[in-house]
mmCIF file of C-alpha atoms and ligand atoms in Angstrom:
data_model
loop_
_atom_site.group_PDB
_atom_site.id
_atom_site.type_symbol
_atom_site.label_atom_id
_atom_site.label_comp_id
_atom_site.label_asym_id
_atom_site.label_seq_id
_atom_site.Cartn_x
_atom_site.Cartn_y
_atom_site.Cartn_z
ATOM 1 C CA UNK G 1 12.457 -35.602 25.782
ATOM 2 C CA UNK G 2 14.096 -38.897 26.406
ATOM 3 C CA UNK G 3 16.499 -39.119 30.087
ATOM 4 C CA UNK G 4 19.420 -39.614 27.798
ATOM 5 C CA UNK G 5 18.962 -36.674 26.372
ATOM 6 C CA UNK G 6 18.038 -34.672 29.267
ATOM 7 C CA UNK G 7 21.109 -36.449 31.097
ATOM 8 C CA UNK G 8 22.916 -35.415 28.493
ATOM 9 C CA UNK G 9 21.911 -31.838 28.818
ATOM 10 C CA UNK G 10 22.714 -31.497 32.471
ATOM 11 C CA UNK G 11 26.444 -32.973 31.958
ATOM 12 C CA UNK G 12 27.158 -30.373 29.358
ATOM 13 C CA UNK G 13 25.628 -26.981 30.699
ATOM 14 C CA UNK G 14 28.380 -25.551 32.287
ATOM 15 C CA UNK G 15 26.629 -21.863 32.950
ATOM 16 C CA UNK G 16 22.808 -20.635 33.506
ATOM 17 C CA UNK G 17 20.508 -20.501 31.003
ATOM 18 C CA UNK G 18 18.876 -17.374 30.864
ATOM 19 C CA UNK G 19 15.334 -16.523 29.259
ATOM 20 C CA UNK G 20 14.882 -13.502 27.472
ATOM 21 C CA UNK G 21 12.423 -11.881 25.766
ATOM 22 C CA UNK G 22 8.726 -9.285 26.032
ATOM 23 C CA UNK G 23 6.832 -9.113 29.262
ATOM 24 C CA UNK G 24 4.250 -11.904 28.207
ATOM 25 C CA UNK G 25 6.806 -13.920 26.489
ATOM 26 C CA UNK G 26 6.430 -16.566 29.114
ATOM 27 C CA UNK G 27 9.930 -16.413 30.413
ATOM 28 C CA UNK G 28 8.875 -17.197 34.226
ATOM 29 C CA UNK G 29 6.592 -19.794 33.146
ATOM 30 C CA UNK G 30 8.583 -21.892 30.833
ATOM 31 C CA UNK G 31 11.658 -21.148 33.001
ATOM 32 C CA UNK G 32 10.204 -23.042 35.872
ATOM 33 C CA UNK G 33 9.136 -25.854 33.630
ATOM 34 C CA UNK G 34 12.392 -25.472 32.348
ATOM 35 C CA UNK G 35 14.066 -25.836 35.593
ATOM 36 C CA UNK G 36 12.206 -28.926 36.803
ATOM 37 C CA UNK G 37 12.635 -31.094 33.492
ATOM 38 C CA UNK G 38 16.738 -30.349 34.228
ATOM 39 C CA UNK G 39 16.192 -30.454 37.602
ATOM 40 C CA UNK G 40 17.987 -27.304 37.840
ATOM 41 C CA UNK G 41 17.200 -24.103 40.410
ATOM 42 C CA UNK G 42 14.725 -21.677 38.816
ATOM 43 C CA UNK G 43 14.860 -17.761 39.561
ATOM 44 C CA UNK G 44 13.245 -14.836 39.029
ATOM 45 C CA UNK G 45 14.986 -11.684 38.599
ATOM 46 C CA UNK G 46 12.174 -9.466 39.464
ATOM 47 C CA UNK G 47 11.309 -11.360 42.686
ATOM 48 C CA UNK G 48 14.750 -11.032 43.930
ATOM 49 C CA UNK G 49 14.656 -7.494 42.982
ATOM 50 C CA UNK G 50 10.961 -7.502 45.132
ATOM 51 C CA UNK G 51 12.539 -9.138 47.998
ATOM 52 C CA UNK G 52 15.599 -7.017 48.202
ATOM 53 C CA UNK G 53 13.718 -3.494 47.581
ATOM 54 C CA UNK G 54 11.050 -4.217 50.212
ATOM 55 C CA UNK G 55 8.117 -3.716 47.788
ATOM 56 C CA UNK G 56 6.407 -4.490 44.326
ATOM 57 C CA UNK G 57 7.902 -3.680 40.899
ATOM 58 C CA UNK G 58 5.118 -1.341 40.730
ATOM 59 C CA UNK G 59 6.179 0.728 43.807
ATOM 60 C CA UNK G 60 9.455 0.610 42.993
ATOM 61 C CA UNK G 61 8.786 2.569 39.582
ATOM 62 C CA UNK G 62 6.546 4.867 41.310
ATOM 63 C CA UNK G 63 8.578 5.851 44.234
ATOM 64 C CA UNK G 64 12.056 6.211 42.909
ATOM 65 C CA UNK G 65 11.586 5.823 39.080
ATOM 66 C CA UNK G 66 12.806 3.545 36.556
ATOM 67 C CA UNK G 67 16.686 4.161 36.640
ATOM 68 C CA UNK G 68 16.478 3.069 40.043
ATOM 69 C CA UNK G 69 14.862 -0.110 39.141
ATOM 70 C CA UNK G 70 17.303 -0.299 36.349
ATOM 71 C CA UNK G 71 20.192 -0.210 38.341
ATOM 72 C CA UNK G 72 18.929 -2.786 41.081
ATOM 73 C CA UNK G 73 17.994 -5.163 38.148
ATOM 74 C CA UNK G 74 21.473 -4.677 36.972
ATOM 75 C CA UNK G 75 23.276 -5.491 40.064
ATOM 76 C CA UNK G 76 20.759 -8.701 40.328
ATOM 77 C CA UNK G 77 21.398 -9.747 37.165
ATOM 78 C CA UNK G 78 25.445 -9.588 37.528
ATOM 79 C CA UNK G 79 24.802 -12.221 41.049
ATOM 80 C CA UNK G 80 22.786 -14.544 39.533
ATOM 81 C CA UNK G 81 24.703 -14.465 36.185
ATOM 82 C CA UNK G 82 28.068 -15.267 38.207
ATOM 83 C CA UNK G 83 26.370 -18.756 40.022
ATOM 84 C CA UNK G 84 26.737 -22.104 37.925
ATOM 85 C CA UNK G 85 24.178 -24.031 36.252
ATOM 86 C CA UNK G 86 20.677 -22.566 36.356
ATOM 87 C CA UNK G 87 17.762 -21.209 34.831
ATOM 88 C CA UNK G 88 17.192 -17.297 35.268
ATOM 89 C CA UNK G 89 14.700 -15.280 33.834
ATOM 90 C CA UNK G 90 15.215 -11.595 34.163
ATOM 91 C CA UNK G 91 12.359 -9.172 33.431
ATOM 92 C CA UNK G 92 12.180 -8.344 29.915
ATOM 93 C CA UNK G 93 13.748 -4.606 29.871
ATOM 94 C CA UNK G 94 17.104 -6.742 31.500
ATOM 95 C CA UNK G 95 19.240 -7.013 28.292
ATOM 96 C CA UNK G 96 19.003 -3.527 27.552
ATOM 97 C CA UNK G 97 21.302 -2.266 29.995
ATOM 98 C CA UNK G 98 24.842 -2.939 28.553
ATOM 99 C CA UNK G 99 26.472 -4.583 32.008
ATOM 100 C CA UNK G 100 23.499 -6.984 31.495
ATOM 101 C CA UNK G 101 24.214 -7.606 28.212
ATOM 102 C CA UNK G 102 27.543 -8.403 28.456
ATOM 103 C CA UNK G 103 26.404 -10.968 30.921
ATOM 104 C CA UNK G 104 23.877 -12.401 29.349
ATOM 105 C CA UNK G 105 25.428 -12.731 25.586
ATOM 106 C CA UNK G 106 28.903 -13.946 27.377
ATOM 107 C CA UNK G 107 30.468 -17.484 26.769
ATOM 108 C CA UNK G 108 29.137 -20.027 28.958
ATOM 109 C CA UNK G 109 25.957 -18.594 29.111
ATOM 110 C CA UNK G 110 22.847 -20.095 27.347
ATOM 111 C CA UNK G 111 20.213 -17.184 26.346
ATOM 112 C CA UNK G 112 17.166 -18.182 24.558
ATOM 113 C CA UNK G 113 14.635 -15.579 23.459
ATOM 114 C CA UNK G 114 11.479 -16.568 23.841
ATOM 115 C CA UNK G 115 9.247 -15.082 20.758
ATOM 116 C CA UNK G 116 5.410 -15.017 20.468
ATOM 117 C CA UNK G 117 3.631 -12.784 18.113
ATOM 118 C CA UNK G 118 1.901 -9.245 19.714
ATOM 119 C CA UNK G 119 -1.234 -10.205 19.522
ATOM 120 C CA UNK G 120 -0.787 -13.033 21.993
ATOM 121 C CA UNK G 121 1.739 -11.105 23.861
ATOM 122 C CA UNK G 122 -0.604 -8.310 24.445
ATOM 123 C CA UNK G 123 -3.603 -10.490 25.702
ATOM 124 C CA UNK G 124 -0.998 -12.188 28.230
ATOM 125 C CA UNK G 125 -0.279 -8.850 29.670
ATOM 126 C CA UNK G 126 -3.544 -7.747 29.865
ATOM 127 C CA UNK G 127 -4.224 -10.538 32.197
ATOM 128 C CA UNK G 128 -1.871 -9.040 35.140
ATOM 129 C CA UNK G 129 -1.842 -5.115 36.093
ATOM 130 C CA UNK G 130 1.710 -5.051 38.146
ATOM 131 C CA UNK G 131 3.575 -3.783 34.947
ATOM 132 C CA UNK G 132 4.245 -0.503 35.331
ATOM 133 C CA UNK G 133 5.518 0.042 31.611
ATOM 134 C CA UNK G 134 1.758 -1.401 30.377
ATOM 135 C CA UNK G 135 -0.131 1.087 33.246
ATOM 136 C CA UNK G 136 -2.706 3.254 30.951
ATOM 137 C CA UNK G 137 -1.077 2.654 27.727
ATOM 138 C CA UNK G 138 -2.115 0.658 24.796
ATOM 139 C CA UNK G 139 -0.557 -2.699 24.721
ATOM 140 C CA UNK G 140 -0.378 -3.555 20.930
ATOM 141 C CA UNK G 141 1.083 -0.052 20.558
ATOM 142 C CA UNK G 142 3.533 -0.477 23.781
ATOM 143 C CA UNK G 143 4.719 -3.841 22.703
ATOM 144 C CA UNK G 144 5.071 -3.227 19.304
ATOM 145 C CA UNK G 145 7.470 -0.315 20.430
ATOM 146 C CA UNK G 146 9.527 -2.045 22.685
ATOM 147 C CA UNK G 147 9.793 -4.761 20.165
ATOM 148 C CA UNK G 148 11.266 -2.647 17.968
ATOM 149 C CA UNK G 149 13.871 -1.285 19.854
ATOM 150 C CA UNK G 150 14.597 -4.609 21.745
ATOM 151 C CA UNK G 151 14.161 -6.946 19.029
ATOM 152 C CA UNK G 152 17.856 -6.085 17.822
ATOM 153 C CA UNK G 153 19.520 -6.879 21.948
ATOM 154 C CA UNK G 154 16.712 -10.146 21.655
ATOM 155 C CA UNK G 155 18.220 -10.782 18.520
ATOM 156 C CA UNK G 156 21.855 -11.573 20.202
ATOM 157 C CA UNK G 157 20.323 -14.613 22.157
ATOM 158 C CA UNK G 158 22.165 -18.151 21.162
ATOM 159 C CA UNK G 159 18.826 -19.758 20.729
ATOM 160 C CA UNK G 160 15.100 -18.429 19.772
ATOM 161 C CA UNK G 161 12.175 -20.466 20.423
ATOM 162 C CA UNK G 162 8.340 -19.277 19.717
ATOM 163 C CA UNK G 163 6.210 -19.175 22.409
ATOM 164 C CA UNK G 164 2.852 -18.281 20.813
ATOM 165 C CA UNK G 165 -0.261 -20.097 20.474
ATOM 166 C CA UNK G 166 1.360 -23.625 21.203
ATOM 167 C CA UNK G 167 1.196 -25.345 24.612
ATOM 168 C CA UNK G 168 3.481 -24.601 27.307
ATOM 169 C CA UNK G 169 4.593 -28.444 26.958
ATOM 170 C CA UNK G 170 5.322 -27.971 23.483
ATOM 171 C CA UNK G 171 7.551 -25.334 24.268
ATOM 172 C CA UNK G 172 9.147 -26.802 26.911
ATOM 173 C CA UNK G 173 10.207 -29.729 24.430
ATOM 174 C CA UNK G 174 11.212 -27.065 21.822
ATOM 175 C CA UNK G 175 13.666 -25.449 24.364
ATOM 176 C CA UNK G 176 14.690 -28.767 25.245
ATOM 177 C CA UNK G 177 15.416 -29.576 21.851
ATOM 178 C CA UNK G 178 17.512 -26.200 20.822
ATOM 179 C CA UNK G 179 19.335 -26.821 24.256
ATOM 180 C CA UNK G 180 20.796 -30.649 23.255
ATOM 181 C CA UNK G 181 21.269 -29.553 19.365
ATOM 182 C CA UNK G 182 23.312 -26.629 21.070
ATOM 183 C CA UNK G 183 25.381 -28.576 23.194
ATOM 184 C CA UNK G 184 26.099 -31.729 20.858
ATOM 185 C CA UNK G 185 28.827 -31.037 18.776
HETATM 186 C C1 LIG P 1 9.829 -4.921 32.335
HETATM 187 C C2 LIG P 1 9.377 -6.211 32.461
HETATM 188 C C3 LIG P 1 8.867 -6.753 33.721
HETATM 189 C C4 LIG P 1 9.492 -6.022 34.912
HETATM 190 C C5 LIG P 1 9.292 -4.549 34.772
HETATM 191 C C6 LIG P 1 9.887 -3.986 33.476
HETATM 192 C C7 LIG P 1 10.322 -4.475 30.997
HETATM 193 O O1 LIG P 1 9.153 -8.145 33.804
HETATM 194 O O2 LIG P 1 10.861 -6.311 35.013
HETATM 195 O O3 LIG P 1 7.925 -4.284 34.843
HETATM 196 O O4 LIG P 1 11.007 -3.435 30.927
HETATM 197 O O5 LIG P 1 10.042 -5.188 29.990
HETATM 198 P P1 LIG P 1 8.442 -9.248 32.840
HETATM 199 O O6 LIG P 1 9.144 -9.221 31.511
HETATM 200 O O7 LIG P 1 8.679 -10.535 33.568
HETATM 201 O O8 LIG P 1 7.017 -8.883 32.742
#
């Protein structure tokens, strides 16, 4: 995208954008491409939520269970959503608890869901083994469940870009594009 329109971009963002979407979705990916094309801080929920806790997303599952996770990823979520101009990208389960929601799908926040078929989600995933959620389950099976019940929240996002088979840089300018359409009147 040209600097005009990038320029432009910057002047009107007046709130983070946030990335939402399925683990494999390529929220921290594109959000750090993201970040540097607006020049804009990146950050990742769950590494904040690492650095806080002391220990992986794994451990943190295992030792004190998921609504413990849940409600450090909430009270995360609700710092980073309160800073200016950004780009965030929360893990994917994020959106589901209500606080987060209301944060997320708020006014002068940007959410864009990033959407790539199972298939391609489920080979991305396969690729890493600190997902607690994916640990000795099938992942077409796990996805596909967890996109139906978070396809709905996903659905609330003020933009949706696919992020399948297409190259990260094609994506990038895709987001870039939905961003400027968004903010020109
Ligand atoms: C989760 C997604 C993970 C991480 C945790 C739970 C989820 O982040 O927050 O394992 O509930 O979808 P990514 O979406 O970045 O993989």
């Amino acid at each position: 995208m040209d600097a005009g329109k990038i320029a432009h971009i910057q002047k009107k963002l007046t709130g983070p954008v946030v990335l939402i979407g399925l683990m494999g979705a390529g929220k921290t990916r594109m959000g750090k491409m993201l970040a540097g094309a607006l020049s804009l801080a990146f950050t990742d929920a769950d590494d904040v939520i690492v650095e806080r806790a002391g220990m992986s997303i794994s451990e943190i599952f295992e030792r004190h269970g998921e609504p413990h996770f849940r409600a450090l990823e909430a009270d995360v979520m609700e710092g980073l959503l309160s800073q200016g101009p950004g780009v965030i990208s929360p893990g994917g389960g994020a959106v589901m608890t209500p606080s987060t929601a209301g944060h997320v799908f708020s006014e002068n926040v940007v959410s864009v869901w990033l959407h790539a078929p199972i298939d391609v989600l489920a080979e991305r995933v396969s690729r890493n083994k600190n997902r607690p959620l994916m640990a000795g389950v099938d992942p077409t099976v796990k996805l596909t469940e967890l996109m139906n019940t978070r396809g709905p929240v996903y659905g609330r996002a003020t933009l949706r870009v696919e992020n399948g088979v297409q190259s990260p840089d094609d994506t990038l300018e895709d987001i870039l594009s939905a961003l400027y359409t968004h903010l020109t009147p």
